[in-house]
Backbone as a ProteinNet text record, in pm:
[ID]
protein_1_A
[PRIMARY]
XXXXXXXXXXXXXXXXXXXXXXXXXXXXXXXXXXXXXXXXXXXXXXXXXXXXXXXXXXXXXXXXXXXXXXXXXXXXXXXXXXXXXXXXXXXXXXXXXXXXXXXXXXXXXXXXXXXXXXXXXXXXXXXXXXXXXXXXXXXXXXXXXXXXXXXXXXXXXXXXXXXXXXXXXXXXXXXXXXXXXXXXXXXXXXXXXXXXXXXXXXXXXXXXXXXXXXXXXXXXXXXXXXXXXXXXXXXXXXXXXXXXXXXXXXXXXXXXXXXXXXXXXXXXXXXXXXXXXXXXX
[TERTIARY]
-174.9	-294.5	-257.3	-155.7	-113.5	-64.2	7.4	60.9	-52.7	-153.8	-270	-344.1	-352.6	-425.4	-355.2	-223.3	-150	-71.5	-43.2	36.3	160.8	248.2	358.6	473.2	543.5	668.3	786.4	775.3	879.5	814.9	879.8	831.2	945.6	919.4	1016.4	957.6	1035.8	997.9	1103.6	1058.8	1151.3	1148.9	1266	1281.1	1345.5	1313.8	1384.5	1529.3	1621.4	1761.6	1793.5	1905.3	1948.2	1965.3	1903.5	1909.7	1829.8	1731.1	1653.8	1576.2	1538.2	1457.2	1541.1	1673.7	1759.6	1738.8	1725.1	1711.1	1588.3	1476.6	1354.5	1358.3	1428.6	1441	1525.2	1617.4	1693.8	1602.5	1501.2	1404.1	1309.1	1267.2	1167.8	1202	1261.9	1319.8	1216.3	1087.9	983.9	920.6	978.2	924.7	910.9	790.6	755.7	762.9	788.5	790.9	653	651.9	525.4	455.8	516.2	455	456.5	348.2	339.3	440.9	491.9	588.8	526.2	612.9	567.2	493.4	383.4	305.1	389.2	374.3	446	346.4	374.3	290.9	315	214.9	236.6	258.4	226.3	239.8	376.4	454.8	587.1	691.7	755	852.7	981.2	1090.2	1222.1	1282.9	1242.7	1286.9	1163.2	1112.2	985	979.8	1095.6	1096.3	1135.2	1154.3	1203.2	1127.5	1030	948.1	1030.6	1127.5	1209.3	1288.9	1353.6	1431.2	1342.8	1221.4	1127.4	1087.7	1068.8	1029.5	1143.4	1265.8	1381.8	1396	1377.8	1389.3	1283.1	1160.7	1053.1	1078.8	1123	1149.7	1265.3	1368.6	1483.2	1441.7	1353.4	1307.7	1227.1	1145.5	1069.2	1164.7	1270.3	1370.4	1434.3	1458.6	1520.4	1428.3	1299.7	1203.3	1205	1200.3	1193.4	1319.6	1432.5	1557.8	1552.9	1458.6	1446.4	1355.3	1304.7	1209.8	1265.9	1217.1	1265.2	1204.5	1225.4	1175	1295.9	1293.4	1405.5	1378.9	1464.5	1452.8	1554.8	1508.4	1594	1599.3	1719.1	1738.4	1867.5	1860.4	1976.9	1995	2115.4	2143.8	2111.7	2039.5	2007.1	1889.8	1819.5	1707.7	1584	1469.9	1344.6	1289.8	1214.1	1154.1	1066.1	995.4	907.4	983.7	1104.9	1184.4	1237.4	1265.9	1307.8	1192.1	1072.3	953.5	929.8	943.4	925.9	1027.9	1150.2	1253.9	1217.5	1172.2	1135.8	1020.5	920.6	804.5	846.2	943.6	986.1	1105	1158.7	1276.1	1238.8	1318.7	1291.7	1290.1	1365.7	1369.3	1230	1146.1	1013.7	901.6	936.9	837.7	722	747.3	640.9	569	613.4	551.4	424.3	326.1	214.4	261.4	259.1	313.6	202.6	211.4	115.6	192.1	163.6	222.9	128.1	180.5	98.2	131.7	40.1	61.7	-68.6	-82.5	-197.8	-169	-45.2	0.3	-51.2	-121.4	-174.8	-65.5	54.5	164.2	183.6	154	180	76.8	-31	-128.8	-66.3	36.3	101.8	179.4	203.7	281.2	193.9	62.9	-24.4	-29.6	-21.2	-29.8	-92.7	-78.4	-141.9	-87.4	31.8	94.9	108.5	60.9	82.5	-47.9	-77.4	-194.8	-149.9	-238.2	-209.6	-312.2	-263	-352	-338.8	-451	-451.8	-513.2	-429.8	-477.3	-585.8	-573.5	-669.7	-811.3	-821.5	-952.2	-983.3	-885.7	-900.5	-951	-881.8	-921.9	-803.2	-831.1	-729.6	-764.7	-669.6	-690.1	-602.7	-664.6	-588.8	-606.4	-546.4	-548	-690.5	-775.7	-913.7	-992.5	-973.2	-1049	-1010	-883.6	-838.3	-907.5	-912	-979.5	-1127.6	-1192.2	-1335.1	-1362.9	-1276.3	-1301.4	-1261.2	-1148.9	-1096.2	-1114.7	-1144	-1152.5	-1016.2	-911.2	-772.4	-696.5	-612.3	-532.5	-407.9	-364	-243.6	-123.5	-110.3	5.8	5.4	-112.9	-125.5	-154.9	-140.1	-179.7	-83.5	45.5	142.2	119.1	93.8	63.7	-62.9	-166.1	-292.5	-274.6	-200.1	-178.8	-88.5	-1.9	83.8	-0.1	-112.9	-204.5	-277.4	-314.2	-393	-306.1	-181.8	-93.2	-107.5	-24.9	-25.6	6.4	-95.5	-78.2	22.8	20.3	108.3	256.2	288.2	426.9	451.8	352.8	362.7	374.3	310.5	312.9	179.1	183	60.9	21.5	-107.9	-157.4	-227.3	-296.2	-374.6	-498.8	-520.8	-628.3	-764.2	-840.7	-976.6	-987	-875.3	-876.3	-850.7	-942.8	-926.6	-917.4	-898.8	-884.5	-1010.3	-1126.9	-1252.5	-1259.1	-1211.4	-1210.2	-1113.3	-996.4	-897.9	-957.1	-1023	-1082.1	-1190.7	-1267.9	-1377.8	-1325	-1225.8	-1176.5	-1071.5	-1011.1	-910.3	-943.3	-1053.2	-1097.9	-998.2	-910.8	-812.2	-711.1	-702	-608.6	-653.9	-773.6	-821.9	-773	-716.3	-670.4	-539.8	-520.5	-396.4	-286.5	-257.2	-152.2	-91.2	39.9	107.5	107.5	36.1	32.6	133.6	168.4	266.1	198.2	272	221.3	198.6	280.9	261.7	126.9	85.1	-45.7	-158.3	-142.1	-243.4	-248	-131.5	-125.4	-181.1	-156.2	-211.7	-364	-419.2	-564.8	-619.5	-546.2	-589.3	-589.4	-485.7	-478.9	-592	-627	-732.6	-871.7	-884.7	-1016.3	-1013.5	-915.5	-895.4	-1010.9	-1087.1	-1198.6	-1324.7	-1323.1	-1442.4	-1453.5	-1343.9	-1345.8	-1229.7	-1257.1	-1157.4	-1037.7	-1062.3	-954.8	-842.1	-875.1	-772.5	-675.8	-729.2	-643.1	-555.1	-614.9	-539	-422.7	-446.6	-340.7	-230.6	-267.9	-167.1	-81.3	-144.5	-71.3	20.7	-19.9	54.1	139.5	170	236.3	374.6	445.4	577.2	564.3	463.2	438.6	402.8	318.5	277	397.5	483.1	602.6	692.7	710.1	791	726.1	595.3	523.7	542.9	534.4	547.9	687.7	788.4	926.4	942.3	876.3	887.1	804.3	685.2	592.7	622.6	686.6	704.8	790.9	739.8	816.6	858.3	984.9	1033	1165.8	1188.9	1317.1	1428.8	1395.2	1498	1596.6	1550.2	1646.4	1736.6	1705.6	1788.8	1927.2	2029.8	2166.2	2212.4	2317.3	2375	2419.7	2478.6	2525.8	2409	2296.3	2178	2123.6	2117.6	2070.9	2158.3	2290.9	2383.3	2361.2	2339.1	2318	2189.5	2081.4	1954.6	1968.3	2025.7	2039.8	2131.1	2236.3	2327.6	2258.7	2179.4	2108.1	2004	1938.8	1839.9	1908.8	2017.4	2088.5	2152	2199.1	2269.9	2184.8	2054.9	1967.3	1957.8	1969.2	1957.6	1812.1	1789.8	1653.5	1636.2	1604.8	1598.9	1469.1	1433.5	1326.5	1384.1	1417	1476.7	1367.7	1283.5	1169.6	1213	1314.2	1353.7	1392.4	1470.2	1511.8	1394.1	1307.7	1186.3	1104.1	1087.2	1010.4	1076	1209.6	1279.5	1258.6	1253.9	1225.6	1084.1	990.2	851.3	839	915.3	914.5	970.4	1082.3	1142.5	1044.7	967.2	877	739	718.1	590.6	475.1	505.8	397.2	393.5	449.9	455.1	319.8	217.8	83.6	13.2	74	17.3	45.5	-54.4	-39	22.7	147.8	219.6	220.1	137.3	142.7	121.1	22	-7.1	110.2	170.3	286.5	399.5	431.1	541.7	512.4	386	348.5	377.6	340.1	363.1	510.2	579.6	722.3	800.4	760.7	825.8	803.7	684.8	654.6	747.6	772.3	865	1004.6	1048.9	1181.5	1190.8	1089.2	1093.8	1075.6	989	948.5	1008.1	1034.1	1061	1194.5	1278.1	1406.2	1523.4	1496.7	1602.8	1694.9	1637.9	1717.1	1700.2	1808.9	1803.3	1871.7	1883.9	1952.1	1868.2
13555.8	13575.4	13591.1	13672.4	13694.7	13564.9	13485.1	13359.8	13264.2	13259.1	13173.6	13221.4	13351.9	13407.9	13383.7	13393.8	13399.2	13273.6	13188.3	13067.1	13101.6	13185	13242	13145	13168.5	13097.9	13168.7	13299	13378.8	13492.4	13531.9	13643.9	13742.1	13867.2	13974.1	14074.7	14112.5	14222.3	14330.8	14449	14557.9	14664.2	14705.2	14806.2	14931.9	15046.5	15169.9	15159	15193	15196.1	15324.9	15325.1	15445.9	15559.7	15672.6	15785.7	15764.5	15674.3	15640.7	15756	15852.4	15965.3	16082.2	16071	16184.5	16228.9	16130.5	16164.8	16252.9	16214.5	16292.2	16421.6	16419.6	16542.9	16646.8	16600.2	16695.1	16763.4	16691.7	16751.3	16844.9	16799	16874	16856.4	16958	16942.9	16913.2	16946.8	16919.6	16781.8	16699.1	16566.4	16486.6	16437.3	16354.3	16429.1	16559.3	16634.3	16628.6	16608.6	16607.1	16472.9	16373.4	16240.1	16180.1	16113.1	16050.9	15937.1	15912.4	15803.8	15668.9	15573	15437.2	15383.9	15312	15257.5	15163.2	15174.5	15088.1	15009.9	14882.1	14800.9	14844.6	14904.6	14957.7	14850.5	14725.4	14617.9	14550	14582.9	14522.8	14631.6	14627.5	14731.8	14670.2	14703.2	14659.3	14758.9	14885.6	14992.9	15073.4	15057.1	15116.9	15269.1	15335.7	15481.9	15552.3	15478.2	15540.6	15486	15562.9	15518.3	15499.2	15589.1	15577.7	15448.1	15418.1	15295.1	15172.1	15180.4	15068.6	15047	15156.6	15145.3	15080.9	15126.6	15069.9	14922.2	14888.8	14749.1	14663.4	14713.1	14634.8	14610.7	14714.9	14699	14601.1	14611.9	14520.6	14377.7	14364.8	14233.3	14164	14239.1	14182.2	14126.8	14203	14156.4	14025.9	14018.2	13897.4	13776.3	13795.9	13687	13644	13741.6	13711.7	13642.4	13668.4	13602.7	13451.6	13405.6	13261.9	13192.2	13267.6	13215.3	13227.8	13147	13156	13275.4	13391.4	13517.7	13604.3	13666.9	13750.7	13894.3	13947.2	14086	14170	14283	14369.6	14509.9	14562.3	14699.2	14750.9	14868.2	14927	15069.6	15100.7	15234.8	15340.5	15443.2	15552.8	15525.9	15414.8	15378.8	15349.6	15404.1	15376.5	15240.7	15179.7	15049.1	15054	15164.5	15177.8	15157.3	15210.7	15201.1	15059.3	14989	14849.3	14766	14790.7	14718.1	14746.4	14871.8	14907.3	14835	14825.1	14753.7	14606.1	14543.2	14401.8	14377.5	14464.4	14450.3	14455.6	14539.5	14559.9	14473.3	14395.8	14314.3	14201	14186	14083.5	13942.8	13921.7	13788.3	13744.3	13842.8	13810.6	13847.6	13861	13906.6	13809.3	13679.6	13579.7	13550.1	13610.2	13587.8	13671.4	13616	13697.3	13762.6	13894.5	13966.2	14031.8	14017.5	14078.8	14172.5	14301.2	14399.6	14414.5	14403	14419	14552.9	14647.7	14781.5	14860.2	14954.3	15044.6	15169.8	15183.4	15304.6	15310.9	15417.9	15435.1	15457.6	15490.7	15510.3	15386.6	15268.6	15145.3	15118	15194.9	15176.5	15201.9	15284.8	15315.8	15196.9	15093.6	14978.1	14863.4	14875.5	14763.8	14742	14615.6	14578.3	14439.9	14374.5	14243.9	14137.9	14160	14061.8	14109.4	14229.8	14287.7	14340.6	14300.7	14351.3	14407.1	14483.2	14543.7	14495.7	14441.6	14406.5	14513.8	14576.3	14680.5	14622.2	14590.3	14518.9	14592.5	14724	14797.4	14785.3	14794.5	14781.2	14637.2	14548.3	14408.1	14396.5	14464.3	14463.8	14438.4	14376.9	14355	14440.4	14519	14605.8	14558.7	14540.3	14512.7	14628.8	14615.9	14725	14766.5	14669.1	14698.1	14765.1	14715.6	14771.1	14915.8	14948.4	15086.5	15178.4	15133.4	15213.9	15227.8	15118.3	15121.9	15210.1	15200.8	15271.1	15417.9	15446.2	15582.5	15656.4	15582.3	15645.9	15689.2	15623.6	15655.7	15525.7	15521.6	15401	15405.1	15289.5	15287.9	15355.5	15342.8	15401.7	15554.3	15612.4	15757.9	15800.2	15707.1	15737	15832.5	15816.6	15908	16050.7	16066.5	16198.6	16254.8	16173.3	16218.1	16260.5	16181.7	16214.3	16335.1	16360.5	16479.1	16607.1	16599.6	16714.2	16729.3	16616.3	16614.8	16639	16587.9	16597.1	16476.7	16471.2	16360.2	16414.9	16423.5	16480.7	16400	16266.2	16181.8	16209.5	16255.1	16288.6	16439.1	16514	16659.5	16727.1	16665.7	16721.1	16788.4	16917.9	16994.6	16990.3	16962.9	16959.4	17088.1	17084.9	17200.4	17209.2	17323.4	17341	17306.6	17226.1	17192.4	17082.2	17017.9	16913.2	16777.2	16683.4	16546.1	16453.5	16324.6	16228.3	16220.9	16236.8	16231.9	16347.5	16463.8	16580.8	16559.4	16503.5	16475.8	16380.3	16274.1	16176.5	16240.3	16330.1	16394.7	16492.1	16571.2	16676.2	16626.4	16510.7	16455.3	16307.9	16280.3	16141.2	16055.4	16117.8	16040.7	15969.9	16011.6	15947	15806.9	15769.2	15632.5	15536.9	15590.6	15507.7	15435.4	15320.4	15244.7	15302.1	15425.5	15497.8	15596.6	15602.8	15689.5	15834.5	15919.1	16061.2	16136.1	16256.2	16337.8	16462.4	16532.5	16659.6	16758.3	16754	16842.6	16816.8	16691.1	16657.5	16719.1	16711.3	16768.9	16920.7	16983	17128.6	17175	17098.1	17131.4	17128.7	17025.7	17015.2	17134.6	17175	17290.2	17418.7	17438.9	17560.1	17565.1	17450.1	17444.2	17466.1	17444.9	17457	17552.1	17638.7	17723.7	17818.5	17852	17945	17874.1	17742.4	17665.9	17633.9	17593.8	17546.6	17608.3	17650.6	17718.1	17628.2	17498.7	17405.5	17407.6	17427.9	17429.2	17546	17661.4	17777	17750.6	17688.6	17659.1	17565.4	17464.5	17369	17436	17522.3	17595.6	17683.2	17745.7	17832.1	17750.7	17627.5	17545.4	17438.3	17455.6	17348.2	17312.8	17409.5	17380.9	17291.1	17317.6	17234.8	17092.5	17080.8	16949	16871.6	16940	16875.3	16822.2	16901.3	16857.9	16738.3	16746	16635.1	16505.8	16515	16394.2	16335	16417.6	16368.7	16293.5	16344.5	16282	16153.3	16155	16042.2	15926.3	15955.6	15853.9	15739.2	15618.4	15499.1	15432.8	15409.4	15344.2	15279.6	15164.6	15098.5	15170.1	15258.6	15322.1	15408.6	15488.1	15570.6	15491.4	15362.5	15282.8	15266.7	15293.7	15290.8	15148.1	15136.7	15005.9	14937	15015	14958.9	14904.1	14977.7	14932.5	14803.7	14796.7	14674.8	14556.1	14577.7	14469.7	14425.4	14523.3	14490.2	14409.1	14450.8	14378.7	14237.4	14226.3	14094.5	14002.5	14059.2	13980.3	13931	14019.6	13980.8	13873	13881.2	13779.7	13644.9	13647.6	13523.1	13461.1	13546.1	13494.8	13470.4	13498.3	13482.8	13336.4	13311.3	13175.2	13131.6	13010.5	12957.5	12858	12910.2	12825.3	12848.3	12749.4	12762.3	12717.4	12814.8	12785.3	12794.9	12693.4	12693.1	12699.1	12623	12629.3	12770.2	12840.6	12975.1	13071.9	13056.5	13137.9	13118.4	12993.5	12963	13023.7	13020.9	13076	13227.2	13296	13439.1	13464.7	13381.2	13396.3	13375.9	13281.7	13259	13381.1	13434.7	13554.3	13671.6	13684.3	13798.3	13771.7	13651.8	13620.7	13604.3	13563.9	13544.6	13400.2	13310	13169.8	13100.4	13171.5	13113.1	13126.5	13202.4	13217.6	13090.5	13045.4	12925.8	12963	12923.9	12954.6	12836.4	12735	12611.9	12638.2	12721.9	12749.5	12822.9	12916	12988.4	12890.5	12802.6	12709	12609.9	12569.4	12476.3	12537.2	12663.5	12731.2	12763.8	12798.8	12826.9	12701.1	12588	12462	12426.4	12459.6	12437.6	12521.4	12645.9	12731.3	12669.8	12617.9	12558.2	12436.4	12350.4	12224.4	12242.4	12335.5	12341.4	12460.1	12568.6	12690.6	12756.2	12692.7	12754.8	12679.1	12603.3	12524.7	12610.5	12719.3	12799.8	12946.2	13015	13156.2	13238.9	13182.3	13254.2	13368
3837.1	3754.3	3606.8	3580.4	3441.6	3377.5	3455.5	3402.9	3367.7	3454.5	3428.2	3303.1	3285.6	3172.3	3039.1	3039	2912	2876.8	2976.4	2953.3	2871.5	2925.9	2845.8	2819.8	2708.9	2679.4	2744.9	2755.6	2820.8	2897.3	3005.5	3086.6	3104.7	3069.6	3091	3189.3	3286.8	3376.2	3361	3322.7	3291.1	3400.5	3442.4	3546.6	3488.4	3546.7	3511.4	3556.3	3467.3	3505.9	3581	3650.3	3721	3620.2	3650.5	3558.8	3432	3438.5	3319.9	3259.9	3345.1	3297.9	3246.6	3255	3219.4	3075.3	2984.4	2843.2	2821.4	2882.8	2864.7	2946.5	3058	3136.4	3062.7	2979.6	2898.1	2796.4	2751	2659.3	2733.3	2854	2932.1	3079.4	3140.8	3274.8	3382.6	3357.9	3457.8	3440.2	3352.2	3325.9	3455.7	3480.8	3597.2	3730.1	3729.9	3855.9	3921.5	4052.1	4125.1	4124.5	4059.3	4057.2	4197.4	4235	4366.8	4377.4	4500	4518.7	4485.2	4453.7	4427.1	4548.9	4526.3	4636.7	4721.1	4853.1	4945.6	5029.6	5051.6	5138.9	5284	5349.9	5484.6	5590.2	5556.3	5654.4	5647.4	5544.4	5528.2	5550.5	5668	5699.3	5750.6	5681.4	5723.6	5821.6	5805.4	5894.1	5933.4	6055.2	6095.7	6086.1	6086.3	6095.2	5964.2	5857.6	5734.6	5613.6	5564.6	5452.4	5325.2	5301.7	5181.7	5181.6	5293.7	5302.8	5291	5344.9	5331.6	5186.6	5113.9	4974.1	4893.9	4918.3	4849.1	4883	5011.3	5053.5	4986.1	4979.7	4917.9	4769.7	4700.2	4556.8	4534.3	4616.4	4605.6	4639	4736.6	4780.3	4670.3	4599.4	4487.7	4382.6	4352.7	4255.5	4303.5	4434.5	4491.4	4474.7	4497.9	4475.7	4329	4239.4	4096.4	4047.1	4113	4075.4	4096.3	4176.4	4204.4	4104	4006.8	3909.5	3767.5	3673	3534.8	3461.1	3520.4	3467	3432.3	3316.1	3272.7	3314.9	3402.3	3445.6	3368.8	3319	3239.1	3298.6	3310.1	3358	3295.8	3235	3169.1	3222.2	3264.9	3316.3	3210	3252.4	3162.3	3069.6	3091.4	3004.2	3088.7	3047.1	3117	3076.1	3166.7	3139.6	3014.5	2994.4	2877.3	2746.8	2740.5	2618.4	2596.5	2706.9	2694.8	2640.2	2692.2	2645.4	2497.1	2457.8	2316.6	2229.2	2277.2	2201.2	2185.7	2294.9	2289.9	2193.2	2197.2	2109.6	1963.1	1931.8	1793.3	1752.5	1846.9	1818.1	1721.6	1616	1515.1	1573.9	1682.2	1743.9	1789.3	1824.3	1877.1	1780.1	1653.3	1555.3	1539.3	1561.7	1546.9	1678.2	1785.2	1915.9	1930.3	2002.2	2049.5	2179	2185.2	2300	2382.6	2513.6	2605.6	2698.3	2689	2780.1	2898.5	3017.8	3138.4	3203.1	3192.2	3248.1	3243	3334.7	3330.9	3248.7	3203.3	3135.8	2991.6	2959.4	2823.7	2720.2	2764.5	2669.1	2580.7	2636.7	2562.6	2453.4	2449.4	2342.4	2205.1	2201.5	2073.4	2018.5	2100.9	2057	2006.1	2017.1	1982.1	1831	1792.9	1651.9	1643.7	1530.6	1511.6	1606.8	1661.4	1749.7	1894.1	1922.9	2055.9	2113.8	2239.2	2309.5	2444.1	2506.1	2636.9	2737.6	2849.7	2961.2	3068.5	3105.2	3208.1	3336	3435.7	3555.5	3634.3	3649.6	3732	3675.1	3543	3478	3439	3455.9	3418.4	3274.6	3184.6	3044.4	2953.5	2840.4	2738.1	2616.9	2572.1	2456.2	2340.9	2225.3	2104.6	2007.9	1892.6	1794.9	1759.5	1729.8	1689.1	1801.9	1924.4	2036.6	2064.2	2044.8	2063.7	1963.1	1836.9	1733.7	1766.6	1808.8	1842	1963.9	2065.2	2191.2	2186.2	2121.5	2122.6	1990.2	1882.8	1752	1702	1751.9	1716	1696	1595	1570.6	1658.9	1712	1795.1	1730.6	1599.4	1530.9	1540.6	1568.2	1582.7	1726.8	1819.7	1957.6	2027.2	2003.3	2065.7	2017.6	1888.8	1833.8	1896.8	1909.6	1968.4	2114.2	2189.8	2331.3	2348.5	2251	2261.2	2253.8	2187.2	2181.8	2314.6	2372.9	2497.3	2620.3	2616.6	2731.9	2823.3	2925.4	3020.8	3159.5	3242.9	3378	3458.4	3443.9	3525.3	3498.3	3375.9	3341.6	3344.6	3391.5	3402.5	3266.1	3165.6	3030.6	3001.8	2990.7	2968.2	2820.9	2795.4	2659	2620.5	2507.4	2463.4	2551.3	2609.4	2706.1	2646.1	2720.4	2679.1	2575.7	2544.1	2441.6	2505.6	2483	2527.4	2408.1	2433.9	2325	2238.9	2302.6	2226.1	2126.4	2169.6	2080.1	1964.7	1995.7	1890.2	1786.9	1835.7	1744.4	1657.8	1716.5	1642.8	1537.4	1574.2	1483.9	1383.8	1413.7	1322.9	1296.3	1231.3	1210.8	1133.6	1056.6	979.5	1069.8	1197.1	1289.6	1329.6	1287.5	1311.1	1202.5	1097.7	986.2	1021.8	956.8	978.4	889.6	917.1	845.7	943.3	945.6	1042.2	992.7	1066.8	1034.8	1121.4	1077	1148	1204.1	1288.2	1340.9	1226.6	1125.5	1009.2	942.4	936.8	879.4	961.7	1093.7	1183.8	1168.7	1164	1151.3	1017	913.3	781.3	785.4	851.1	865.5	943.5	1046.8	1127.9	1045.5	967	885.5	783.3	728.7	627.5	686.8	821.2	883.9	1004.1	1009.8	1128.3	1156.1	1054.7	1075.6	1124.6	1123.9	1157.6	1306.8	1368.5	1507	1584.2	1705.6	1788.5	1819	1835.3	1871.3	1768.3	1642.2	1538.5	1559.5	1594.9	1622.8	1744.3	1846.1	1968.7	1940.2	1858.6	1826	1745.4	1651.5	1574.2	1664.7	1764	1857.1	1949	1980.2	2076.8	2008.7	1880.7	1807.5	1863.9	1919.9	1977.8	2100.9	2182.4	2300.7	2258.8	2155.9	2106.8	2053.9	1981	1924.6	2035.8	2141.6	2254.7	2323.8	2345.9	2409.2	2332	2200.8	2118.5	2130.1	2134.4	2149.6	2282.1	2385.9	2517.5	2524.3	2464.1	2474.8	2381.2	2269.6	2166.4	2217.2	2207.3	2241.5	2111.4	2098.6	1977	2006.5	1945.1	1966	1892.6	1800.3	1718	1797.5	1897	1970.5	2064.8	2089.4	2178.3	2116.1	2192.8	2139.8	2111.2	2033.3	2002.3	2130.6	2223	2349.9	2431	2429.6	2503.3	2443.4	2310.8	2244.5	2283.2	2281.1	2317	2461.2	2549.6	2691.4	2709.6	2644.9	2656.3	2601.2	2481.8	2418.3	2499.4	2556.5	2639.1	2765.8	2828.2	2950.6	2922.8	2806.4	2769.9	2748.4	2671.7	2640.4	2763.6	2855.5	2972.2	3094.4	3085.4	3202.3	3243.3	3373	3423.8	3420.6	3371.9	3364.6	3479.1	3597.1	3715.6	3792	3869.5	3967.5	4100.4	4183.9	4313.8	4420.3	4424.5	4517.1	4664.4	4707	4849	4894	4811	4851.9	4846.4	4745.5	4737.9	4864.3	4905.1	5026.5	5150.5	5154.4	5271.2	5281.1	5165.1	5164.5	5216.9	5174.2	5218.4	5368.7	5422.9	5567.7	5640.2	5590.5	5651.1	5652.4	5545.2	5531.6	5590.1	5643.8	5708.9	5612.4	5487.4	5391.1	5341.6	5422	5381.1	5390.8	5440.5	5444.3	5309	5214.7	5080.3	5000.2	4925.4	4843.3	4708.2	4689.7	4566.1	4469	4493.8	4414	4265.1	4231.2	4090.2	4025.8	4100.9	4049.9	4018.3	4114.9	4095.2	3982.7	3971.5	3864.4	3727.1	3711.8	3584.2	3562.6	3669.2	3657.4	3619.2	3675.9	3642.7	3495.7	3445.2	3303.8	3215.6	3256.2	3180.7	3176.6	3290.7	3297.8	3206.1	3211.7	3137.9	2987.6	2948.4	2808.3	2730.1	2798.5	2723.8	2753	2831.6	2865.6	2804.4	2698.8	2637.3	2552.9	2500.3	2406.4	2440	2468.3	2500.7	2393.2	2272.3	2164.8	2115.7
[MASK]
+++++++++++++++++++++++++++++++++++++++++++++++++++++++++++++++++++++++++++++++++++++++++++++++++++++++++++++++++++++++++++++++++++++++++++++++++++++++++++++++++++++++++++++++++++++++++++++++++++++++++++++++++++++++++++++++++++++++++++++++++++++++++++++++++++++++++++++++++++++++++

């Protein structure tokens, strides 16, 4: 579906590397604690008695399918997929590309700009910079700061009690501007209006929590190490641009899903091979 929608020149699928959450767990040890396990297809079981092994097998199997297609998969030890995506979005090599991030995660709203949009599959919606400002009253460049005030239940990050994104937009209207504001700017506004609204006092009291949340939530290519950059760039340059339809079909037969019509997928994948895989520099 995504391929039909976007007619891409390149496709990147980013995976969490082993120990990818360690960096953020060092900042906040309860990061992602209590998160529900990754969804597993209950009808596809390699080991009928072990859900964990089935989940690992399914995830590995998806990678095996993708290896047969001209799709670049990226995974770096000690790095989360979100940070790899942020690096790609900000990489000068792709500065002229129109980029589409496919994810339901609101964290990626902070990466939207004139060349980057977010497709959220569950809601079947595409968000660009203007739509984020119209819908949330917050500019993407200030979205990480705004969410650090609100918190993120999915990552176990507690925000200021009783504060949602709508409240942030109402009480800090300047965050809708195309200018990057800091937590100090927000705190200054709170101090200047602390006698007017209770939320301002709450934010001043919780400023340490907000600062920690922002450090955890902020996606930026800047913290990515030189070694990580080299690994990503090397994997991109060295990725095989192939369409191995026979082996893909054999996997589908093994898994009992060969009744699915993959013709549109193969048609688009073949187009990638013929037109867009000539240069991986």
